[in-house]
PDB file of C-alpha atoms in Angstrom:
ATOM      1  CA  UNK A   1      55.643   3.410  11.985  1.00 56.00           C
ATOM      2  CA  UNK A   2      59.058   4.009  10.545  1.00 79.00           C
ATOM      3  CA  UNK A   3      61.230   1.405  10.470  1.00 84.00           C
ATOM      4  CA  UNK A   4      65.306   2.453   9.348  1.00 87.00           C
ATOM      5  CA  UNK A   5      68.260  -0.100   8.519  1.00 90.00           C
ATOM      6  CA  UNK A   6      71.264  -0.594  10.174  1.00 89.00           C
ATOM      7  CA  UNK A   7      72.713   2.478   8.666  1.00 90.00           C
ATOM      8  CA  UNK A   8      70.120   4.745   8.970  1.00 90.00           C
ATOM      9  CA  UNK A   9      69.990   4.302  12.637  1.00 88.00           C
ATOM     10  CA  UNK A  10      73.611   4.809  13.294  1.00 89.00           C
ATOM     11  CA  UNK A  11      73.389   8.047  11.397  1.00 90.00           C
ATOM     12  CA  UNK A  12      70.495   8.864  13.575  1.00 87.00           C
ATOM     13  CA  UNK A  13      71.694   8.171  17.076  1.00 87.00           C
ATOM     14  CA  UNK A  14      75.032   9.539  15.402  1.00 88.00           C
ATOM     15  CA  UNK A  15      76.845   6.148  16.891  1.00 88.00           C
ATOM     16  CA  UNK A  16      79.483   3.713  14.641  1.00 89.00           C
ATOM     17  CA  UNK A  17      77.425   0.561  13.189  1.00 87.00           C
ATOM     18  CA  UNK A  18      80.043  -1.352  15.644  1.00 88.00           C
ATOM     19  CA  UNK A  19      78.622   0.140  18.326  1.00 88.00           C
ATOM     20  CA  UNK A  20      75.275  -0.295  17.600  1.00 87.00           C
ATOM     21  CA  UNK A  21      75.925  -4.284  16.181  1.00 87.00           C
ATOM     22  CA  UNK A  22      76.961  -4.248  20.269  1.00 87.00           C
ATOM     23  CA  UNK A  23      73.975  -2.739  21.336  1.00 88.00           C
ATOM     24  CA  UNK A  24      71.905  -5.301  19.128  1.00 87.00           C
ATOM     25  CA  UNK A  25      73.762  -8.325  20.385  1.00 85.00           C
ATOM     26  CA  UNK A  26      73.097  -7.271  24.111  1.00 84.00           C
ATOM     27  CA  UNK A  27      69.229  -6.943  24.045  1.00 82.00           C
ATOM     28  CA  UNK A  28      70.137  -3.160  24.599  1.00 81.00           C
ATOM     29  CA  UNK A  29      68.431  -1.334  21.910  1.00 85.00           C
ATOM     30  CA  UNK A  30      64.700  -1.679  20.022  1.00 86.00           C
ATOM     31  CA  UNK A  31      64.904  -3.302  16.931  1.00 85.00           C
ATOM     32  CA  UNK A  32      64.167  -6.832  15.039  1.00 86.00           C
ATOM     33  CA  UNK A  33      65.538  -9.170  12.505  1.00 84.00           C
ATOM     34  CA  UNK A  34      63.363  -9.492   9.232  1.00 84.00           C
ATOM     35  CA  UNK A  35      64.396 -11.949   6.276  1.00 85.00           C
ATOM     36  CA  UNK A  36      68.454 -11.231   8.092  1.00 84.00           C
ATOM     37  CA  UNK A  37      67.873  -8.106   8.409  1.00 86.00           C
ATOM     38  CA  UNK A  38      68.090  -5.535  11.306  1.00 89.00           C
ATOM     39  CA  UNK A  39      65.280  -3.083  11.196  1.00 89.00           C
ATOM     40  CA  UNK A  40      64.822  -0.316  13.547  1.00 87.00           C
ATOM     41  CA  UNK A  41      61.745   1.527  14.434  1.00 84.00           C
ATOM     42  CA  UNK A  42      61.976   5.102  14.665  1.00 82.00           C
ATOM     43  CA  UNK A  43      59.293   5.859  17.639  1.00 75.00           C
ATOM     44  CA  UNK A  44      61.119   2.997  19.641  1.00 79.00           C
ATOM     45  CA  UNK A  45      64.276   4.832  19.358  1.00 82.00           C
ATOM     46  CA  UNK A  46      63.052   8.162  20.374  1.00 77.00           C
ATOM     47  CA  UNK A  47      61.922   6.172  23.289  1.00 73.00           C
ATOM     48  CA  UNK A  48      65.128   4.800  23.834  1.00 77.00           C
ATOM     49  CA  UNK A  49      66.870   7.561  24.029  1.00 77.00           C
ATOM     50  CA  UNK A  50      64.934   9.361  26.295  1.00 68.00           C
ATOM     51  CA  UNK A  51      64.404   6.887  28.904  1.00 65.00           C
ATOM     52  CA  UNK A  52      68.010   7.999  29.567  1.00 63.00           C
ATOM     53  CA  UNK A  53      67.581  11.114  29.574  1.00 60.00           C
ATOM     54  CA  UNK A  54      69.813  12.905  32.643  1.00 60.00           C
ATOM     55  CA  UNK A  55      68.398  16.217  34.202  1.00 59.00           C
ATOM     56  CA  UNK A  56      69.533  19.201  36.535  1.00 61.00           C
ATOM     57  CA  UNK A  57      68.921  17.955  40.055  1.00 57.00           C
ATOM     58  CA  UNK A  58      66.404  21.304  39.803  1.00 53.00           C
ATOM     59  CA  UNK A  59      64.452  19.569  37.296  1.00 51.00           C
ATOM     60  CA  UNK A  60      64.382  15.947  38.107  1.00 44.00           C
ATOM     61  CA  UNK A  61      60.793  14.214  37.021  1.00 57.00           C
ATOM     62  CA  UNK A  62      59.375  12.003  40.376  1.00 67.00           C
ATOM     63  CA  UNK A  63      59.031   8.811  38.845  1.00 82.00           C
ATOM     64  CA  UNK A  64      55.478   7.989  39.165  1.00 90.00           C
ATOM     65  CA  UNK A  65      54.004   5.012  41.474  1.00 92.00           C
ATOM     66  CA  UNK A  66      53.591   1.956  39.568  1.00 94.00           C
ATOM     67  CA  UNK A  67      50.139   1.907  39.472  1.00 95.00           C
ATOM     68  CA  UNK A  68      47.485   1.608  35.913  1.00 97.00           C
ATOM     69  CA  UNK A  69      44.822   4.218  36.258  1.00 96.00           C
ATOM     70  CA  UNK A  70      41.887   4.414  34.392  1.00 96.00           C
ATOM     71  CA  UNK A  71      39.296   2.116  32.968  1.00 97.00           C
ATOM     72  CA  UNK A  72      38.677  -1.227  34.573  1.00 96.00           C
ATOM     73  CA  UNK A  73      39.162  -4.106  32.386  1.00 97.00           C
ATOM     74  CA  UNK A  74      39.387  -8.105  33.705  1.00 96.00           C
ATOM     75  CA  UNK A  75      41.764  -8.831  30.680  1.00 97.00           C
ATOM     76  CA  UNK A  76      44.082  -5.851  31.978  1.00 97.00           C
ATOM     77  CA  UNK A  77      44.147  -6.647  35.476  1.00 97.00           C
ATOM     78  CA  UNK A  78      44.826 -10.711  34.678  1.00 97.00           C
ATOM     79  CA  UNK A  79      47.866  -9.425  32.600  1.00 97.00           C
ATOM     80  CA  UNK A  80      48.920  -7.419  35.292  1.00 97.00           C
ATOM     81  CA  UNK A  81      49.184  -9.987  37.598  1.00 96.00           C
ATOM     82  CA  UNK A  82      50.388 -12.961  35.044  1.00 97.00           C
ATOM     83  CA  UNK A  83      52.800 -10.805  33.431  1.00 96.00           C
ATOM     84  CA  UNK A  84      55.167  -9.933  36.983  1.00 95.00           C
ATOM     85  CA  UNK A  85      54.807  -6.391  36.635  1.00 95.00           C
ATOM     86  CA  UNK A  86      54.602  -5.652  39.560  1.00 95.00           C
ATOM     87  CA  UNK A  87      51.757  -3.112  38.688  1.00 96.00           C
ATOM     88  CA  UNK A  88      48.829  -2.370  40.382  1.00 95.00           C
ATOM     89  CA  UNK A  89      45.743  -1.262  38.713  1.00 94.00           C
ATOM     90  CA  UNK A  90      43.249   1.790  40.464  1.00 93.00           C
ATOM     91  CA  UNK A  91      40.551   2.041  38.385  1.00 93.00           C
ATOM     92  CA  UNK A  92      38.472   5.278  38.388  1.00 93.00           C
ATOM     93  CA  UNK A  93      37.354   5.486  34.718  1.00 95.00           C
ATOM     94  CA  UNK A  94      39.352   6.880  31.641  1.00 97.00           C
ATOM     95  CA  UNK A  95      39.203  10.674  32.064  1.00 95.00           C
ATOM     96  CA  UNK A  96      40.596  10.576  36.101  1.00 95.00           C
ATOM     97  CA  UNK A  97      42.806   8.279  34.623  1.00 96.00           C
ATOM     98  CA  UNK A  98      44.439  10.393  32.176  1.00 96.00           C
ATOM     99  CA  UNK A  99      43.863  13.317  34.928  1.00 94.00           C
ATOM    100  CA  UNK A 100      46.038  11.085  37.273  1.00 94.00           C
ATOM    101  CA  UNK A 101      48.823  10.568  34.446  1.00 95.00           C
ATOM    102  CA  UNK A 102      49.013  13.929  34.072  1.00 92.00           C
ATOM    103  CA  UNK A 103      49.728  14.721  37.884  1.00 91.00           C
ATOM    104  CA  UNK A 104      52.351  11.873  37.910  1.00 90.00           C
ATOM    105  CA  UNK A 105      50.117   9.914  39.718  1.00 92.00           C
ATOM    106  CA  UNK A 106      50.243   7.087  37.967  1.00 95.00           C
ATOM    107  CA  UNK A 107      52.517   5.106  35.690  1.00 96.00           C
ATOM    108  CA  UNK A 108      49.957   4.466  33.012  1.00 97.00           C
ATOM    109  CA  UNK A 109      46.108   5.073  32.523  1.00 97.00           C
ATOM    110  CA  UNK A 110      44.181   2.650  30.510  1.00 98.00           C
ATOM    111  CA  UNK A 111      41.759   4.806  28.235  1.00 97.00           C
ATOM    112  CA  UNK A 112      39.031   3.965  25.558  1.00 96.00           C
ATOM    113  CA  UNK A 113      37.864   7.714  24.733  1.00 95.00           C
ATOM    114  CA  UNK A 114      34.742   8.455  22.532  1.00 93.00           C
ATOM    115  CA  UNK A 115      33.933  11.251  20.699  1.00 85.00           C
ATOM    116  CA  UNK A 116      30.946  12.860  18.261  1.00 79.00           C
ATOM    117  CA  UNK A 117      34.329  12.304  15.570  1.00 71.00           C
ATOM    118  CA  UNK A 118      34.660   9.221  16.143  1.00 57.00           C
ATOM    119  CA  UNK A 119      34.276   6.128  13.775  1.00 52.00           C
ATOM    120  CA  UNK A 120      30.425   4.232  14.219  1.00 44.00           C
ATOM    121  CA  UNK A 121      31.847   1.214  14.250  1.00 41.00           C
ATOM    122  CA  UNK A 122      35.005   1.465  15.881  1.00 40.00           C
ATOM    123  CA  UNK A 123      36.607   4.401  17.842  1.00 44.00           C
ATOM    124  CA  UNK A 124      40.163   4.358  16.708  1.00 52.00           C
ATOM    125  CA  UNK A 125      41.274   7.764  16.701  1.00 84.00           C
ATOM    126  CA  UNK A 126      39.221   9.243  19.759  1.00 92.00           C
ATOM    127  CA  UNK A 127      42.221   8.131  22.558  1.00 93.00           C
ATOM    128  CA  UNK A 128      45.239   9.134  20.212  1.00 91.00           C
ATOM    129  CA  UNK A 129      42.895  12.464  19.971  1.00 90.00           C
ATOM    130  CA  UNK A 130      42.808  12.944  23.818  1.00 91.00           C
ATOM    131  CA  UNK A 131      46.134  12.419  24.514  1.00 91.00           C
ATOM    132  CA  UNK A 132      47.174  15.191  21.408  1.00 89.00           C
ATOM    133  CA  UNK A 133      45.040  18.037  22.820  1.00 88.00           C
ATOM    134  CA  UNK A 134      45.849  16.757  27.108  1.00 88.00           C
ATOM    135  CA  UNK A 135      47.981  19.664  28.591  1.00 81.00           C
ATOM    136  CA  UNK A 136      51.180  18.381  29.672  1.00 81.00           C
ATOM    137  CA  UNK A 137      51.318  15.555  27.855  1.00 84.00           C
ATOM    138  CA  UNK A 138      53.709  16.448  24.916  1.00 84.00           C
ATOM    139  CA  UNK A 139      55.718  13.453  25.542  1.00 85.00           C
ATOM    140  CA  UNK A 140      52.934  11.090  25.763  1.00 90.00           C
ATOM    141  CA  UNK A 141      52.851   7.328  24.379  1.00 93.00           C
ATOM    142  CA  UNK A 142      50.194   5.115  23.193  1.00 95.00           C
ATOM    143  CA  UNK A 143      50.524   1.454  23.206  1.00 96.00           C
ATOM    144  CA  UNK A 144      47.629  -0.894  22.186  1.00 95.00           C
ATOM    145  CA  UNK A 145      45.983  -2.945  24.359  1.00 96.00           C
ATOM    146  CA  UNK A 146      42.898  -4.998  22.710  1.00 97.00           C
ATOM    147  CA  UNK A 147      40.053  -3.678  21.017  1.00 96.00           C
ATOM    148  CA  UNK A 148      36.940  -4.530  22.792  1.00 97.00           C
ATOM    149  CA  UNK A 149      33.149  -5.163  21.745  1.00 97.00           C
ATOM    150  CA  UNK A 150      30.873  -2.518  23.653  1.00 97.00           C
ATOM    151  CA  UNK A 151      27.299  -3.044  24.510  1.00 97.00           C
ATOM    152  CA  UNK A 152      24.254  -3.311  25.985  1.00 98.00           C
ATOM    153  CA  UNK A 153      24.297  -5.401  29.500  1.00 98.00           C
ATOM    154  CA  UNK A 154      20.647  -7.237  29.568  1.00 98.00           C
ATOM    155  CA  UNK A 155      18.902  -9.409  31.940  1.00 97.00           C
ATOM    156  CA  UNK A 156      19.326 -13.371  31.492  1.00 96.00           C
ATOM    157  CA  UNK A 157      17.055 -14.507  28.723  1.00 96.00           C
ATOM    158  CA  UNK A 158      16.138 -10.545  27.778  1.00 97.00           C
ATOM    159  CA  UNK A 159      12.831 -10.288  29.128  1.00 96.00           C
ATOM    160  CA  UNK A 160      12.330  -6.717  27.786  1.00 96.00           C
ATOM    161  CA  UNK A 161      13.459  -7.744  24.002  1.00 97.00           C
ATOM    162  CA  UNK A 162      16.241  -5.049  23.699  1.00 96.00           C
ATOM    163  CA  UNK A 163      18.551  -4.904  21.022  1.00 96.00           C
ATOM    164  CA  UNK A 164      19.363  -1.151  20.829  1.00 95.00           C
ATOM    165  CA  UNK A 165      19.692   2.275  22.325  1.00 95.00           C
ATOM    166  CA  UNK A 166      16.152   3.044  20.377  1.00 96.00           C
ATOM    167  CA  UNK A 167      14.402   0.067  21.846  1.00 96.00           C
ATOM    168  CA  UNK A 168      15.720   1.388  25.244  1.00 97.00           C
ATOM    169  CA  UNK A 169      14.420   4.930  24.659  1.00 96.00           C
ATOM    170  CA  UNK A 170      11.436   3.910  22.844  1.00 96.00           C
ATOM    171  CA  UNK A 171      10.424   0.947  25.731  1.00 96.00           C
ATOM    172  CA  UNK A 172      11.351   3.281  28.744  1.00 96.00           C
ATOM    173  CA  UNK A 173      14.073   0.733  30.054  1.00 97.00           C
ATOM    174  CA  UNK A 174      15.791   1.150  32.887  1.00 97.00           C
ATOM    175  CA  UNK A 175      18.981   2.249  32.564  1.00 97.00           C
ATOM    176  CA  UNK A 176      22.201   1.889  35.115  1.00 97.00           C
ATOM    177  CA  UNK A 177      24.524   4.661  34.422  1.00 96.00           C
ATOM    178  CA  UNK A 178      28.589   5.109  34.724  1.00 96.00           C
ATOM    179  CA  UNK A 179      29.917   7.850  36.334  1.00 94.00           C
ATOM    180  CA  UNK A 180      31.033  10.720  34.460  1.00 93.00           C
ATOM    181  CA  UNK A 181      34.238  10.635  32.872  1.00 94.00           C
ATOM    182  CA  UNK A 182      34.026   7.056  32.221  1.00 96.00           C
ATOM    183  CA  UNK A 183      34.774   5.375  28.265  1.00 95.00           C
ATOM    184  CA  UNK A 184      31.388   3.934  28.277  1.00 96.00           C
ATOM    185  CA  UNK A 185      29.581   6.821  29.662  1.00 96.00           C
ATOM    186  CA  UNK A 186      31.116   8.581  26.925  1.00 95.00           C
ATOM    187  CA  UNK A 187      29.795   5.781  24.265  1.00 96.00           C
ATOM    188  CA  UNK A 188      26.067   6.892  25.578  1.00 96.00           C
ATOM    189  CA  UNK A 189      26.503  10.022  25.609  1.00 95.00           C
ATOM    190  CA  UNK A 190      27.635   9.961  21.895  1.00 94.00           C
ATOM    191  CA  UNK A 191      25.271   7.580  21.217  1.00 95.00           C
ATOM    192  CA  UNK A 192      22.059   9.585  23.032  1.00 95.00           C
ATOM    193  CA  UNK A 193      23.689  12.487  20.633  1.00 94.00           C
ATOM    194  CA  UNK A 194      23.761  10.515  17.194  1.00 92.00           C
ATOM    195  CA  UNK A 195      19.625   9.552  18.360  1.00 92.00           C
ATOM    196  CA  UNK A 196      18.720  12.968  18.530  1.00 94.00           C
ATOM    197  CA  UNK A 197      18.328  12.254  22.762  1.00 95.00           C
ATOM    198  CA  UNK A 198      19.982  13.292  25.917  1.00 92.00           C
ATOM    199  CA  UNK A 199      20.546  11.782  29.204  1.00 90.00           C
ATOM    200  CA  UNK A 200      17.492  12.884  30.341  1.00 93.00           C
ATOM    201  CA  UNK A 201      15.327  10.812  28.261  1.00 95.00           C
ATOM    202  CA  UNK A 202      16.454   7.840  29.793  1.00 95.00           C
ATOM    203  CA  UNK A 203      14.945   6.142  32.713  1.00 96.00           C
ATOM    204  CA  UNK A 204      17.997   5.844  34.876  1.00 95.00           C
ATOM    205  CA  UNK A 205      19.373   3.778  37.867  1.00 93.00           C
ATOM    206  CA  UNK A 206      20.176   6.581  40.535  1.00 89.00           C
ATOM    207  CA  UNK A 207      23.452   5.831  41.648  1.00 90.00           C
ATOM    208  CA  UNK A 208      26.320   5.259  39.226  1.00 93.00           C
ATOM    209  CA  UNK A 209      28.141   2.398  38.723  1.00 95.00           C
ATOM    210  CA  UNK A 210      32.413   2.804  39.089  1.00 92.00           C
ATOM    211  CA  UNK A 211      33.393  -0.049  37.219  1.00 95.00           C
ATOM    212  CA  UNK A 212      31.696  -2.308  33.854  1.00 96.00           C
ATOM    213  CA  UNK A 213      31.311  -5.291  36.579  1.00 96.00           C
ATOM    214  CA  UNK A 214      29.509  -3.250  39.344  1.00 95.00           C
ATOM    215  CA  UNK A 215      27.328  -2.334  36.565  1.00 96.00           C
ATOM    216  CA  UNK A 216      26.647  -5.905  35.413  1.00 97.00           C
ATOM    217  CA  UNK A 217      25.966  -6.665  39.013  1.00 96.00           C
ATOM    218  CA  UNK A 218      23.234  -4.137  39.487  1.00 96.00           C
ATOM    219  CA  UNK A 219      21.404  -5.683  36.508  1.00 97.00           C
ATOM    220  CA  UNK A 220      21.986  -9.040  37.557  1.00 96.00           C
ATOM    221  CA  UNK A 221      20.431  -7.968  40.960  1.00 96.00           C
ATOM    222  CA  UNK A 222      17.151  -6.491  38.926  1.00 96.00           C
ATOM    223  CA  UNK A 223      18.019  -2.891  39.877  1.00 96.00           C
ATOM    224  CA  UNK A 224      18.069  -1.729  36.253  1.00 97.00           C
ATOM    225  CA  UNK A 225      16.737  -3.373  32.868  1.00 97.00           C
ATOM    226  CA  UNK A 226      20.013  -2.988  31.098  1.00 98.00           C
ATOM    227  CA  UNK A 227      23.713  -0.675  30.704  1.00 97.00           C
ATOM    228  CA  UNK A 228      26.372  -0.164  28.470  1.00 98.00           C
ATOM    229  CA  UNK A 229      29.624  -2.930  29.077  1.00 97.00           C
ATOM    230  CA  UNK A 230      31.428  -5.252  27.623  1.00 98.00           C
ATOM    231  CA  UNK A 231      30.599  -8.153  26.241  1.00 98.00           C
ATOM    232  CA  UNK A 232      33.401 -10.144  28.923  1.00 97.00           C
ATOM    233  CA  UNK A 233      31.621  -7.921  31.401  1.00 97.00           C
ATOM    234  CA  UNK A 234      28.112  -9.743  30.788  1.00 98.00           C
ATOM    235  CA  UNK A 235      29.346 -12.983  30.337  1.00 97.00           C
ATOM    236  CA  UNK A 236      31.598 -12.735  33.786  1.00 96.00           C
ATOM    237  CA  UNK A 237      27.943 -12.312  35.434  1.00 96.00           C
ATOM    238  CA  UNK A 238      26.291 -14.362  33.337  1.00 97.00           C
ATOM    239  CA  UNK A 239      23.995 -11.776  31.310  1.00 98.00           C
ATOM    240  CA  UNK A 240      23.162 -11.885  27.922  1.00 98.00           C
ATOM    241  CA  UNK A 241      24.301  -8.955  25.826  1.00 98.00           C
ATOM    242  CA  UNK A 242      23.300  -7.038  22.765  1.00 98.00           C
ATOM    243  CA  UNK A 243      26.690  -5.611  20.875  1.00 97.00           C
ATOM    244  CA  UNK A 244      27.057  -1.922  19.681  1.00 95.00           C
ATOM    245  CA  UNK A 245      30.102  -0.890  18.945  1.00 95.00           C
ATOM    246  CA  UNK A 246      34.220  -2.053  18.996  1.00 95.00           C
ATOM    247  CA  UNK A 247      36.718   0.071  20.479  1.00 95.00           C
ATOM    248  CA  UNK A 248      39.933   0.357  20.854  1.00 95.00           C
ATOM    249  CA  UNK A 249      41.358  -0.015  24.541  1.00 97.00           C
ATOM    250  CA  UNK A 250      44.969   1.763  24.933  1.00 97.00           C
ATOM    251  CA  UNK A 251      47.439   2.009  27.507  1.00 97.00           C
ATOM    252  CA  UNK A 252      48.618   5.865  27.395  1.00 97.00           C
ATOM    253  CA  UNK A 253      52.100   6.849  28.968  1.00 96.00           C
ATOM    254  CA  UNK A 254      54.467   8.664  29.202  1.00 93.00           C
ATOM    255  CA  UNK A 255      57.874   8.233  27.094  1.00 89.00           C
ATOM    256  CA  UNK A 256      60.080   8.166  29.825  1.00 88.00           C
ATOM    257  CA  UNK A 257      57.900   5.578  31.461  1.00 92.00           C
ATOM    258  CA  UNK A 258      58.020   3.333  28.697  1.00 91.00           C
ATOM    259  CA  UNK A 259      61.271   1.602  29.160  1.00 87.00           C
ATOM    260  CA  UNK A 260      60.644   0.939  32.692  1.00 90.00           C
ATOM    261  CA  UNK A 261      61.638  -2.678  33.803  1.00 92.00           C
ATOM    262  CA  UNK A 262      57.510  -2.494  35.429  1.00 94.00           C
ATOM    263  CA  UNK A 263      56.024  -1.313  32.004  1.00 95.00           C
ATOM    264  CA  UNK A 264      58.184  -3.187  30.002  1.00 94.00           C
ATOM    265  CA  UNK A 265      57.445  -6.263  31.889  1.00 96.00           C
ATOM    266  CA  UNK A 266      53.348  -5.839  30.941  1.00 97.00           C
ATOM    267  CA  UNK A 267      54.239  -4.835  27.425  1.00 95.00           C
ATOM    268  CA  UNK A 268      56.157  -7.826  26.492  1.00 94.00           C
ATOM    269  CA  UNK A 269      53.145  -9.766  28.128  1.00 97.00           C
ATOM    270  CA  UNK A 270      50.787  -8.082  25.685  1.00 96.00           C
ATOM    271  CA  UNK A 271      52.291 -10.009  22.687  1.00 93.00           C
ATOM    272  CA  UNK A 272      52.488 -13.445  24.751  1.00 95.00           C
ATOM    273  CA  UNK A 273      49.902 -16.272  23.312  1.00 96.00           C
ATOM    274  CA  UNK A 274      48.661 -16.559  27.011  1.00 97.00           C
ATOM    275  CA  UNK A 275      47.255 -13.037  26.461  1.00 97.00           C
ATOM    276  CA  UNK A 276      45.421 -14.144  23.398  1.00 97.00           C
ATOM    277  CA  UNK A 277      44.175 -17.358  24.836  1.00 97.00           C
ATOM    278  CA  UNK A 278      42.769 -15.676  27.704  1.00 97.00           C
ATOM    279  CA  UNK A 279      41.249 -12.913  25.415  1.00 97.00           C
ATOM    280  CA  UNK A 280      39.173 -15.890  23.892  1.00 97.00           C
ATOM    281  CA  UNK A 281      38.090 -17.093  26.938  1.00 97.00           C
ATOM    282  CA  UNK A 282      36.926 -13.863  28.358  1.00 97.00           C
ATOM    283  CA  UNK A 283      35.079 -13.311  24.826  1.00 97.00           C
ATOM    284  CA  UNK A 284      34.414  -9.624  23.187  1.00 97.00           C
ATOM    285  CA  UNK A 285      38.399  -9.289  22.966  1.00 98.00           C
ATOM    286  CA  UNK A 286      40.295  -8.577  19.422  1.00 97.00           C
ATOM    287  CA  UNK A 287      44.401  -8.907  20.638  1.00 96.00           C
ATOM    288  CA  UNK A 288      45.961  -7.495  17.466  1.00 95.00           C
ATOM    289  CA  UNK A 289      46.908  -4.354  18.172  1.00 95.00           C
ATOM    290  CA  UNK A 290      48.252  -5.631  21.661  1.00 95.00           C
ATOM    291  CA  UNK A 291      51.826  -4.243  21.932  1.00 93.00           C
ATOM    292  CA  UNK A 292      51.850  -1.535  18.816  1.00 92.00           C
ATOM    293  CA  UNK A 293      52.917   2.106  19.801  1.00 90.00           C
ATOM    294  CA  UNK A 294      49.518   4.191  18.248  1.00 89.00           C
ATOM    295  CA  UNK A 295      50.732   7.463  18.870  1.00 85.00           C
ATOM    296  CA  UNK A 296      53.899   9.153  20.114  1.00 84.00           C
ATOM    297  CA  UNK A 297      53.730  13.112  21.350  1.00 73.00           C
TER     298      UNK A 297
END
C-alpha cells in the first residue's frame, strides 16, 4: 500500500493543505499520524472519494441490503453482532456469496477461495484472484478478515487414526461433503487434485453439509468418519481435528460500500483487541491481517 505525505495528497485530491489539515482535524478523511507525521494511504483515498461519488438519477446504484454473504464463520458472525453493525450475515458458501455481491444483493460476501495456483500452505492470492477475473466487479475491495487453520473434522478420540487426505483415501473413510461452491469444498477438491484423486474416490456422506458447523455436527452424530473445517469448527462441537492448511478469510466489497457507516462500523471492530481475544478463544484464528485493504479493482 502507498502511503503519500501531507503534500502529496493535496496535490492528489487537487485541495489546499488548509483544507485538508481541516479534513484531518474532523475525522473526515483516511489517514494516520506516524513519528508527527500525517501519512495518507493511497487505496483509502480512492475510496474516499468515491463513496461520494454523485450520479445521473438514470444511473443511480441501489444501495445493497446490509447483509454479509458468503462463508459461515463463528468469529464473523460474533463481530457482527459485538461490533453494532447492524449487519446481518446469510451464509450460503463463498462462490453464491460473491454471486450475490455481484447482483447487489448483498453488502459484503465473506470469501476464502482456493485454487490449483494457490500456495500449499496458505492460500493468499486465490480470493484477490477471484475478485480480479469476477465480471462486474471492477470496483471491488478486499479487506482482511483472519486467516484461518483448515482441516480435517474427526471423531472424539480419532478412532480411525486419520491424519491426512491419503489416510482418508487409503482407509476408505467416510467423508461428509460441502456443497458446491463452498471455500472448503474447494480445499478438497484441490487437494483430491494435488493426490492424483477425484471426488469419486471418496466414500461420501450423501447429503451436503451448508455450513463448517452442520458439518461438524454430522460427524459428531456418527454419520460420517471425518470432513474438511476449521479447527474453531471442531472444537465448537467438541471434535478433535487434524490441520491441513491456513487460509486467508476476506471480506470482498465493493468501493462504494466501503465507507458505509454499517461497514465501517465492522471494520473498525476488526482491529479492536476484543476481536483478537475472542480469536484465541475460538482457536485456529491468526488476526493480523484483520482490517488491511488486500486488493482494490
Amino acid at each position: 500500500m502507498e502511503f503519500l505525505t501531507t503534500s502529496e495528497a493535496a496535490d492528489y485530491l487537487r485541495l489546499g493543505e488548509r483544507k485538508l489539515y481541516e479534513l484531518v482535524t474532523t475525522g473526515a478523511i483516511p489517514c494516520s499520524k506516524v513519528t508527527g507525521k500525517w501519512l495518507f494511504p493511497r487505496h483509502e483515498l480512492d475510496l474516499w472519494v468515491l463513496s461520494g461519488l454523485a450520479r445521473p438519477a438514470g444511473m443511480l446504484a441501489a444501495e445493497p441490503p446490509p447483509i454479509v454473504g458468503g462463508s459461515q464463520d463463528d468469529l464473523l458472525e460474533w463481530s457482527l453482532r459485538e461490533s453494532g453493525s447492524g449487519l446481518a450475515s446469510l451464509s450460503e458458501g463463498t462462490a453464491r456469496g460473491l454471486e450475490r455481491l455481484q447482483r447487489n444483493e448483498v453488502m459484503a460476501a465473506a470469501v476464502h477461495f482456493h485454487s490449483l495456483d494457490s500456495s500449499d500452505n496458505l492460500a493468499s492470492d486465490a480470493n484477490a484472484a477471484a475478485l480480479r477475473t469476477a465480471p462486474d466487479l471492477h470496483d471491488a475491495v478486499l479487506v482482511g478478515m483472519v486467516r484461518r487453520e483448515q482441516g480435517l473434522v474427526l471423531p472424539s478420540g480419532n478412532p480411525k487414526k486419520l491424519r491426512s487426505l491419503s489416510d482418508v483415501l487409503a482407509l476408505g473413510a467416510k467423508m461428509a461433503m460441502r456443497q458446491q461452491g463452498a471455500g472448503a469444498q474447494m480445499l478438497l477438491d484441490v487437494l483430491l487434485k494435488r493426490a492424483g484423486a477425484s471426488p469419486k474416490d471418496l466414500r461420501r456422506l450423501d447429503a451436503a453439509c451448508l455450513t463448517g458447523p452442520d458439518l461438524a455436527l454430522a460427524i459428531r452424530a456418527g454419520n460420517a468418519d471425518c470432513g474438511v473445517a476449521t479447527r474453531a469448527a471442531a472444537k465448537a462441537a467438541g471434535l478433535d481435528f487434524a490441520p491441513l492448511l491456513w487460509e486467508s478469510f476476506d471480506l470482498a466489497l465493493r468501493q462504494r460500500s466501503y465507507f458505509r457507516p454499517p461497514m465501517q462500523a465492522l471494520i473498525r471492530f476488526l482491529t479492536d483487541k476484543r476481536l483478537r481475544q475472542r480469536a484465541e478463544e475460538l482457536t485456529g484464528y491468526d488476526p493480523s491481517p484483520a482490517g488491511q485493504i488486500r486488493f482494490a479493482g
